[in-house]
Amino acid sequence: MTDLVRADFPVVMGVLNVTPDSFSDGGRYTDLDQAVAHGIRLHTDGAHLIDVGGESTRPGAERVDAATEIARVLPVIRALAAAGVPMSIDTTRAAVAETALAAGATIVNDVSGGLADPDMSRVVRDAGCPWVLMHWRGHSRRMTELAVYDDVVADVRAELRQRVDAALAAGVAADRLIIDPGLGFAKNADHNWQLSTRLPELLDLGLPLLFAASRKNYLGRLLAAGDGTPRPPAERDVATAATSLLAVAAGAWGVRVHDVRGTVDALAVWAATGGPRLRSREESA
Ligand code: PMM
């Protein structure tokens, strides 16, 4: 398989949450057959990899134990691997990552950037796999109170730099690392917009950057009805495609989205007007 970290085309990661309580697709894919069918559909729609998660990270969410997380993701990963679908495992736990990698996942997507589990760097180093380090300040239960910054972009940049340095010190190779500003994680709407607008300051860290705005609350607030009611998550896909496209045009390495088809269409328009052509999943396999 192509080394996606070095991709010279925008990488599209499709979201597959096997959870009862994720904010957008929670409860939709708890049935194994439905989850697998959805993962295959996202791949067919053009996702270069499917991001499988078994623990909700929505603000305020309570944690589940590792055994529950593994029981949710493992059958899905095994089935998608058998179907030839490339996957990342969305987890903050080393034991879950290790199990998922052994079952066929090839990338670790760690929303805690290695902070939640001190053993994660060992798992990633030994596997030699890519590792998404997201900016994170604490588990979902307390993340709203942690959204305090002097300058959100400078602070996120400095804290990501620390996570990168810690990963390198633990023996993870620099060319395995991908950074992510962590939109919505201890960030309010204004923080998210500042990060979206000032991406070049994060890109300046010299690492591939994953932009994961899909269906997030701040888009719902942007598109709120006249009475202030936020637009529901499933109706935020056009805004997601727009912000994803702007991020990729600014230099983001890839995007993490629920609506793969809409994103791929938006990227195709950009390619037709001079942007890099989106490599099809067959070409990138
Ligand atoms: N957001 C969610 C889950 N996983 N992973 C990365 N790297 N970046 C994110 O911003 C991110 C993530 C929460 O959204 P979901 O409930 O739609 O999965």
mmCIF file of C-alpha atoms and ligand atoms in Angstrom:
data_model
loop_
_atom_site.group_PDB
_atom_site.id
_atom_site.type_symbol
_atom_site.label_atom_id
_atom_site.label_comp_id
_atom_site.label_asym_id
_atom_site.label_seq_id
_atom_site.Cartn_x
_atom_site.Cartn_y
_atom_site.Cartn_z
ATOM 1 C CA MET A 1 0.000 0.000 0.000
ATOM 2 C CA THR A 2 1.128 3.559 -0.726
ATOM 3 C CA ASP A 3 2.607 5.309 2.286
ATOM 4 C CA LEU A 4 -0.289 7.657 2.913
ATOM 5 C CA VAL A 5 1.775 9.911 5.179
ATOM 6 C CA ARG A 6 3.788 10.950 2.135
ATOM 7 C CA ALA A 7 0.756 11.247 -0.162
ATOM 8 C CA ASP A 8 1.019 13.995 -2.759
ATOM 9 C CA PHE A 9 -2.774 14.144 -2.996
ATOM 10 C CA PRO A 10 -5.384 15.093 -0.358
ATOM 11 C CA VAL A 11 -6.084 12.067 1.827
ATOM 12 C CA VAL A 12 -9.731 11.419 2.676
ATOM 13 C CA MET A 13 -10.480 9.578 5.917
ATOM 14 C CA GLY A 14 -14.071 8.331 6.268
ATOM 15 C CA VAL A 15 -15.612 8.236 9.763
ATOM 16 C CA LEU A 16 -17.049 4.988 11.098
ATOM 17 C CA ASN A 17 -18.043 5.225 14.748
ATOM 18 C CA VAL A 18 -19.134 1.930 16.241
ATOM 19 C CA THR A 19 -20.591 3.642 19.289
ATOM 20 C CA PRO A 20 -24.086 4.151 20.645
ATOM 21 C CA ASP A 21 -23.445 7.811 21.505
ATOM 22 C CA SER A 22 -21.190 9.692 19.029
ATOM 23 C CA PHE A 23 -22.692 13.099 18.271
ATOM 24 C CA SER A 24 -23.384 12.543 14.593
ATOM 25 C CA ASP A 25 -23.473 8.850 13.713
ATOM 26 C CA GLY A 26 -23.833 7.365 17.226
ATOM 27 C CA GLY A 27 -26.077 4.311 17.297
ATOM 28 C CA ARG A 28 -26.242 3.947 13.506
ATOM 29 C CA TYR A 29 -23.500 1.375 13.091
ATOM 30 C CA THR A 30 -23.611 -0.736 16.239
ATOM 31 C CA ASP A 31 -24.832 -3.667 14.141
ATOM 32 C CA LEU A 32 -21.814 -5.437 12.623
ATOM 33 C CA ASP A 33 -23.257 -5.915 9.134
ATOM 34 C CA GLN A 34 -24.393 -2.299 8.934
ATOM 35 C CA ALA A 35 -21.037 -1.039 10.159
ATOM 36 C CA VAL A 36 -19.095 -3.124 7.650
ATOM 37 C CA ALA A 37 -21.419 -2.186 4.792
ATOM 38 C CA HIS A 38 -21.014 1.493 5.672
ATOM 39 C CA GLY A 39 -17.227 1.204 5.816
ATOM 40 C CA ILE A 40 -17.162 -0.459 2.406
ATOM 41 C CA ARG A 41 -19.502 2.231 1.036
ATOM 42 C CA LEU A 42 -17.252 5.027 2.309
ATOM 43 C CA HIS A 43 -14.256 3.314 0.720
ATOM 44 C CA THR A 44 -16.126 2.894 -2.559
ATOM 45 C CA ASP A 45 -17.079 6.582 -2.388
ATOM 46 C CA GLY A 46 -13.381 7.410 -2.396
ATOM 47 C CA ALA A 47 -12.116 7.309 1.196
ATOM 48 C CA HIS A 48 -8.463 6.264 1.245
ATOM 49 C CA LEU A 49 -8.972 4.892 4.728
ATOM 50 C CA ILE A 50 -11.784 4.334 7.191
ATOM 51 C CA ASP A 51 -11.367 5.624 10.743
ATOM 52 C CA VAL A 52 -12.943 3.061 13.071
ATOM 53 C CA GLY A 53 -13.759 4.261 16.597
ATOM 54 C CA GLY A 54 -15.324 2.488 19.567
ATOM 55 C CA GLU A 55 -15.468 5.273 22.140
ATOM 56 C CA SER A 56 -17.408 8.501 21.800
ATOM 57 C CA THR A 57 -15.418 11.681 22.356
ATOM 58 C CA ARG A 58 -18.379 14.052 22.264
ATOM 59 C CA PRO A 59 -18.191 16.801 24.893
ATOM 60 C CA GLY A 60 -19.394 15.432 28.222
ATOM 61 C CA ALA A 61 -19.219 11.755 27.157
ATOM 62 C CA GLU A 62 -18.452 9.177 29.843
ATOM 63 C CA ARG A 63 -15.650 6.730 29.129
ATOM 64 C CA VAL A 64 -16.125 3.055 28.331
ATOM 65 C CA ASP A 65 -13.596 0.422 29.409
ATOM 66 C CA ALA A 66 -10.976 -1.038 27.077
ATOM 67 C CA ALA A 67 -12.742 -4.399 26.808
ATOM 68 C CA THR A 68 -15.930 -2.698 25.603
ATOM 69 C CA GLU A 69 -13.999 -0.603 23.108
ATOM 70 C CA ILE A 70 -12.208 -3.675 21.737
ATOM 71 C CA ALA A 71 -15.445 -5.679 21.541
ATOM 72 C CA ARG A 72 -16.990 -2.893 19.449
ATOM 73 C CA VAL A 73 -14.176 -2.320 16.969
ATOM 74 C CA LEU A 74 -12.504 -5.696 16.536
ATOM 75 C CA PRO A 75 -15.172 -7.530 14.489
ATOM 76 C CA VAL A 76 -15.537 -4.481 12.223
ATOM 77 C CA ILE A 77 -11.779 -4.188 11.683
ATOM 78 C CA ARG A 78 -11.464 -7.890 10.933
ATOM 79 C CA ALA A 79 -14.293 -7.773 8.394
ATOM 80 C CA LEU A 80 -13.106 -4.587 6.689
ATOM 81 C CA ALA A 81 -9.548 -5.923 6.535
ATOM 82 C CA ALA A 82 -10.872 -9.079 4.878
ATOM 83 C CA ALA A 83 -12.643 -6.845 2.360
ATOM 84 C CA GLY A 84 -9.355 -5.030 1.628
ATOM 85 C CA VAL A 85 -10.391 -1.716 3.173
ATOM 86 C CA PRO A 86 -7.508 0.308 4.710
ATOM 87 C CA MET A 87 -8.246 1.566 8.236
ATOM 88 C CA SER A 88 -7.085 3.730 11.074
ATOM 89 C CA ILE A 89 -8.075 2.967 14.657
ATOM 90 C CA ASP A 90 -9.505 5.950 16.516
ATOM 91 C CA THR A 91 -8.489 5.317 20.122
ATOM 92 C CA THR A 92 -6.550 6.825 23.003
ATOM 93 C CA ARG A 93 -5.731 3.401 24.480
ATOM 94 C CA ALA A 94 -2.552 1.475 23.696
ATOM 95 C CA ALA A 95 -4.227 -1.911 24.242
ATOM 96 C CA VAL A 96 -6.992 -1.065 21.778
ATOM 97 C CA ALA A 97 -4.485 0.255 19.242
ATOM 98 C CA GLU A 98 -2.309 -2.848 19.553
ATOM 99 C CA THR A 99 -5.278 -5.180 19.076
ATOM 100 C CA ALA A 100 -6.595 -3.166 16.131
ATOM 101 C CA LEU A 101 -3.196 -3.073 14.416
ATOM 102 C CA ALA A 102 -2.869 -6.849 14.799
ATOM 103 C CA ALA A 103 -6.332 -7.240 13.233
ATOM 104 C CA GLY A 104 -5.556 -5.127 10.162
ATOM 105 C CA ALA A 105 -5.682 -1.415 10.990
ATOM 106 C CA THR A 106 -2.590 0.401 9.709
ATOM 107 C CA ILE A 107 -2.727 3.871 11.309
ATOM 108 C CA VAL A 108 -3.330 4.987 14.901
ATOM 109 C CA ASN A 109 -5.566 8.045 15.252
ATOM 110 C CA ASP A 110 -5.087 9.183 18.840
ATOM 111 C CA VAL A 111 -7.226 12.163 19.805
ATOM 112 C CA SER A 112 -5.141 12.556 22.965
ATOM 113 C CA GLY A 113 -1.880 12.956 21.036
ATOM 114 C CA GLY A 114 -0.306 10.299 23.244
ATOM 115 C CA LEU A 115 -1.299 11.975 26.510
ATOM 116 C CA ALA A 116 -4.031 9.591 27.633
ATOM 117 C CA ASP A 117 -1.990 6.403 27.660
ATOM 118 C CA PRO A 118 1.789 6.458 28.291
ATOM 119 C CA ASP A 119 2.123 3.090 26.556
ATOM 120 C CA MET A 120 0.829 4.364 23.202
ATOM 121 C CA SER A 121 4.231 5.547 21.964
ATOM 122 C CA ARG A 122 5.687 2.068 22.500
ATOM 123 C CA VAL A 123 2.867 0.444 20.518
ATOM 124 C CA VAL A 124 3.249 2.900 17.648
ATOM 125 C CA ARG A 125 7.053 2.725 17.663
ATOM 126 C CA ASP A 126 7.078 -1.079 17.612
ATOM 127 C CA ALA A 127 4.454 -1.213 14.851
ATOM 128 C CA GLY A 128 6.246 1.474 12.818
ATOM 129 C CA CYS A 129 2.826 2.767 11.824
ATOM 130 C CA PRO A 130 1.649 6.336 11.216
ATOM 131 C CA TRP A 131 0.291 8.136 14.300
ATOM 132 C CA VAL A 132 -2.161 11.023 14.228
ATOM 133 C CA LEU A 133 -1.369 13.287 17.188
ATOM 134 C CA MET A 134 -4.382 15.458 17.885
ATOM 135 C CA HIS A 135 -4.326 18.519 20.120
ATOM 136 C CA TRP A 136 -6.054 17.509 23.356
ATOM 137 C CA ARG A 137 -6.278 18.825 26.885
ATOM 138 C CA GLY A 138 -8.355 16.225 28.676
ATOM 139 C CA HIS A 139 -11.130 13.688 28.407
ATOM 140 C CA SER A 140 -14.548 14.658 27.098
ATOM 141 C CA ARG A 141 -16.124 14.993 30.542
ATOM 142 C CA ARG A 142 -14.021 18.069 31.299
ATOM 143 C CA MET A 143 -13.061 19.459 27.914
ATOM 144 C CA THR A 144 -15.390 22.475 27.967
ATOM 145 C CA GLU A 145 -13.716 23.923 31.069
ATOM 146 C CA LEU A 146 -10.289 23.442 29.411
ATOM 147 C CA ALA A 147 -11.089 25.750 26.465
ATOM 148 C CA VAL A 148 -9.019 28.657 27.800
ATOM 149 C CA TYR A 149 -6.194 30.095 25.676
ATOM 150 C CA ASP A 150 -4.076 33.233 25.413
ATOM 151 C CA ASP A 151 -3.834 32.845 21.655
ATOM 152 C CA VAL A 152 -5.477 29.617 20.585
ATOM 153 C CA VAL A 153 -3.333 29.091 17.486
ATOM 154 C CA ALA A 154 -0.034 29.808 19.229
ATOM 155 C CA ASP A 155 -1.056 27.678 22.222
ATOM 156 C CA VAL A 156 -2.232 24.729 20.114
ATOM 157 C CA ARG A 157 0.945 24.954 18.050
ATOM 158 C CA ALA A 158 3.149 24.915 21.160
ATOM 159 C CA GLU A 159 1.234 22.032 22.735
ATOM 160 C CA LEU A 160 1.341 20.013 19.495
ATOM 161 C CA ARG A 161 5.079 20.668 19.293
ATOM 162 C CA GLN A 162 5.415 19.157 22.773
ATOM 163 C CA ARG A 163 3.495 16.049 21.712
ATOM 164 C CA VAL A 164 5.662 15.691 18.613
ATOM 165 C CA ASP A 165 8.826 16.062 20.695
ATOM 166 C CA ALA A 166 7.568 13.458 23.173
ATOM 167 C CA ALA A 167 6.828 11.026 20.332
ATOM 168 C CA LEU A 168 10.278 11.549 18.829
ATOM 169 C CA ALA A 169 11.908 11.114 22.247
ATOM 170 C CA ALA A 170 10.036 7.810 22.602
ATOM 171 C CA GLY A 171 11.623 6.583 19.383
ATOM 172 C CA VAL A 172 8.787 7.154 16.912
ATOM 173 C CA ALA A 173 10.156 8.208 13.516
ATOM 174 C CA ALA A 174 9.364 11.756 12.388
ATOM 175 C CA ASP A 175 7.980 10.509 9.089
ATOM 176 C CA ARG A 176 5.283 8.548 10.933
ATOM 177 C CA LEU A 177 3.684 11.618 12.548
ATOM 178 C CA ILE A 178 0.596 13.554 11.491
ATOM 179 C CA ILE A 179 -0.750 16.492 13.504
ATOM 180 C CA ASP A 180 -4.354 17.594 14.007
ATOM 181 C CA PRO A 181 -5.586 20.821 15.657
ATOM 182 C CA GLY A 182 -8.424 18.966 17.389
ATOM 183 C CA LEU A 183 -11.362 21.120 16.326
ATOM 184 C CA GLY A 184 -14.064 21.054 18.994
ATOM 185 C CA PHE A 185 -11.822 19.426 21.613
ATOM 186 C CA ALA A 186 -11.506 22.018 24.380
ATOM 187 C CA LYS A 187 -12.253 24.657 21.734
ATOM 188 C CA ASN A 188 -15.223 26.964 21.358
ATOM 189 C CA ALA A 189 -16.564 28.110 17.981
ATOM 190 C CA ASP A 190 -14.275 31.129 17.843
ATOM 191 C CA HIS A 191 -11.242 28.930 18.610
ATOM 192 C CA ASN A 192 -12.223 26.573 15.786
ATOM 193 C CA TRP A 193 -12.565 29.422 13.294
ATOM 194 C CA GLN A 194 -9.224 30.914 14.303
ATOM 195 C CA LEU A 195 -7.520 27.541 13.858
ATOM 196 C CA SER A 196 -9.207 27.083 10.469
ATOM 197 C CA THR A 197 -8.139 30.540 9.344
ATOM 198 C CA ARG A 198 -4.569 30.355 10.581
ATOM 199 C CA LEU A 199 -3.684 26.814 9.482
ATOM 200 C CA PRO A 200 -0.366 27.938 7.939
ATOM 201 C CA GLU A 201 0.945 28.643 11.449
ATOM 202 C CA LEU A 202 0.354 24.985 12.329
ATOM 203 C CA LEU A 203 1.628 23.720 8.974
ATOM 204 C CA ASP A 204 4.805 25.565 9.782
ATOM 205 C CA LEU A 205 5.596 22.713 12.212
ATOM 206 C CA GLY A 206 6.571 20.841 9.046
ATOM 207 C CA LEU A 207 4.296 17.831 9.502
ATOM 208 C CA PRO A 208 1.270 16.581 7.570
ATOM 209 C CA LEU A 209 -1.909 18.020 9.085
ATOM 210 C CA LEU A 210 -5.288 16.305 9.351
ATOM 211 C CA PHE A 211 -8.289 18.649 9.362
ATOM 212 C CA ALA A 212 -11.369 17.122 11.011
ATOM 213 C CA ALA A 213 -14.237 19.590 11.073
ATOM 214 C CA SER A 214 -16.906 17.194 9.887
ATOM 215 C CA ARG A 215 -20.401 18.032 11.182
ATOM 216 C CA LYS A 216 -18.983 19.685 14.278
ATOM 217 C CA ASN A 217 -21.022 21.956 16.493
ATOM 218 C CA TYR A 218 -19.486 25.208 15.335
ATOM 219 C CA LEU A 219 -20.725 24.485 11.811
ATOM 220 C CA GLY A 220 -24.187 23.860 13.252
ATOM 221 C CA ARG A 221 -24.004 27.233 14.952
ATOM 222 C CA LEU A 222 -22.788 28.966 11.799
ATOM 223 C CA LEU A 223 -25.822 27.586 9.958
ATOM 224 C CA ALA A 224 -28.293 28.123 12.821
ATOM 225 C CA ALA A 225 -31.908 28.890 12.057
ATOM 226 C CA GLY A 226 -33.305 32.374 12.716
ATOM 227 C CA ASP A 227 -34.343 31.377 16.240
ATOM 228 C CA GLY A 228 -30.769 30.279 17.002
ATOM 229 C CA THR A 229 -31.405 26.524 16.785
ATOM 230 C CA PRO A 230 -28.188 24.923 15.476
ATOM 231 C CA ARG A 231 -28.427 23.064 12.167
ATOM 232 C CA PRO A 232 -28.570 19.294 12.967
ATOM 233 C CA PRO A 233 -25.334 17.310 12.401
ATOM 234 C CA ALA A 234 -26.512 15.384 9.327
ATOM 235 C CA GLU A 235 -27.284 18.700 7.572
ATOM 236 C CA ARG A 236 -23.798 20.132 7.973
ATOM 237 C CA ASP A 237 -22.147 18.230 5.128
ATOM 238 C CA VAL A 238 -22.009 21.038 2.561
ATOM 239 C CA ALA A 239 -20.371 23.334 5.116
ATOM 240 C CA THR A 240 -18.034 20.463 5.997
ATOM 241 C CA ALA A 241 -17.038 20.047 2.342
ATOM 242 C CA ALA A 242 -16.444 23.802 2.034
ATOM 243 C CA THR A 243 -14.225 24.064 5.113
ATOM 244 C CA SER A 244 -12.423 20.822 4.224
ATOM 245 C CA LEU A 245 -11.662 22.145 0.766
ATOM 246 C CA LEU A 246 -10.340 25.428 2.160
ATOM 247 C CA ALA A 247 -8.128 23.487 4.571
ATOM 248 C CA VAL A 248 -6.697 21.280 1.838
ATOM 249 C CA ALA A 249 -6.153 24.323 -0.382
ATOM 250 C CA ALA A 250 -4.236 25.906 2.521
ATOM 251 C CA GLY A 251 -1.978 22.852 2.695
ATOM 252 C CA ALA A 252 -3.695 20.287 4.928
ATOM 253 C CA TRP A 253 -2.558 16.733 4.247
ATOM 254 C CA GLY A 254 -6.012 15.251 4.616
ATOM 255 C CA VAL A 255 -9.527 15.527 5.954
ATOM 256 C CA ARG A 256 -11.632 13.320 8.215
ATOM 257 C CA VAL A 257 -15.266 13.368 7.123
ATOM 258 C CA HIS A 258 -18.579 11.552 7.449
ATOM 259 C CA ASP A 259 -19.799 12.435 3.936
ATOM 260 C CA VAL A 260 -16.988 11.111 1.781
ATOM 261 C CA ARG A 261 -18.830 11.554 -1.515
ATOM 262 C CA GLY A 262 -19.477 15.281 -1.024
ATOM 263 C CA THR A 263 -15.880 15.882 0.020
ATOM 264 C CA VAL A 264 -14.480 13.941 -2.917
ATOM 265 C CA ASP A 265 -16.750 15.937 -5.259
ATOM 266 C CA ALA A 266 -15.528 19.231 -3.791
ATOM 267 C CA LEU A 267 -11.909 18.126 -4.157
ATOM 268 C CA ALA A 268 -12.596 17.095 -7.767
ATOM 269 C CA VAL A 269 -13.775 20.639 -8.528
ATOM 270 C CA TRP A 270 -10.574 21.999 -7.044
ATOM 271 C CA ALA A 271 -8.473 19.526 -9.043
ATOM 272 C CA ALA A 272 -10.242 20.623 -12.228
ATOM 273 C CA THR A 273 -9.239 24.211 -11.515
ATOM 274 C CA GLY A 274 -5.605 23.568 -10.752
ATOM 275 C CA GLY A 275 -5.454 21.775 -7.407
ATOM 276 C CA PRO A 276 -3.797 18.374 -7.037
ATOM 277 C CA ARG A 277 -5.807 15.546 -8.499
ATOM 278 C CA LEU A 278 -7.424 13.350 -5.873
ATOM 279 C CA ARG A 279 -5.824 9.940 -6.262
ATOM 280 C CA SER A 280 -8.509 7.276 -6.449
ATOM 281 C CA ARG A 281 -8.449 4.594 -3.795
ATOM 282 C CA GLU A 282 -7.332 2.045 -6.436
ATOM 283 C CA GLU A 283 -4.414 4.234 -7.497
ATOM 284 C CA SER A 284 -3.403 4.785 -3.884
ATOM 285 C CA ALA A 285 -3.746 1.114 -2.862
HETATM 286 N N1 PMM B 1 -12.964 14.145 16.139
HETATM 287 C C1 PMM B 1 -13.732 13.147 16.589
HETATM 288 C C2 PMM B 1 -13.241 11.833 16.636
HETATM 289 N N2 PMM B 1 -12.002 11.532 16.213
HETATM 290 N N3 PMM B 1 -9.950 12.235 15.313
HETATM 291 C C3 PMM B 1 -9.159 13.225 14.882
HETATM 292 N N4 PMM B 1 -7.905 12.934 14.468
HETATM 293 N N5 PMM B 1 -9.567 14.517 14.839
HETATM 294 C C4 PMM B 1 -10.810 14.882 15.259
HETATM 295 O O1 PMM B 1 -11.128 16.095 15.249
HETATM 296 C C5 PMM B 1 -11.692 13.873 15.728
HETATM 297 C C6 PMM B 1 -11.215 12.536 15.747
HETATM 298 C C7 PMM B 1 -15.124 13.434 17.048
HETATM 299 O O2 PMM B 1 -16.006 13.440 15.985
HETATM 300 P P1 PMM B 1 -16.909 12.171 15.570
HETATM 301 O O3 PMM B 1 -17.865 11.907 16.710
HETATM 302 O O4 PMM B 1 -17.603 12.614 14.353
HETATM 303 O O5 PMM B 1 -16.064 10.977 15.315
#
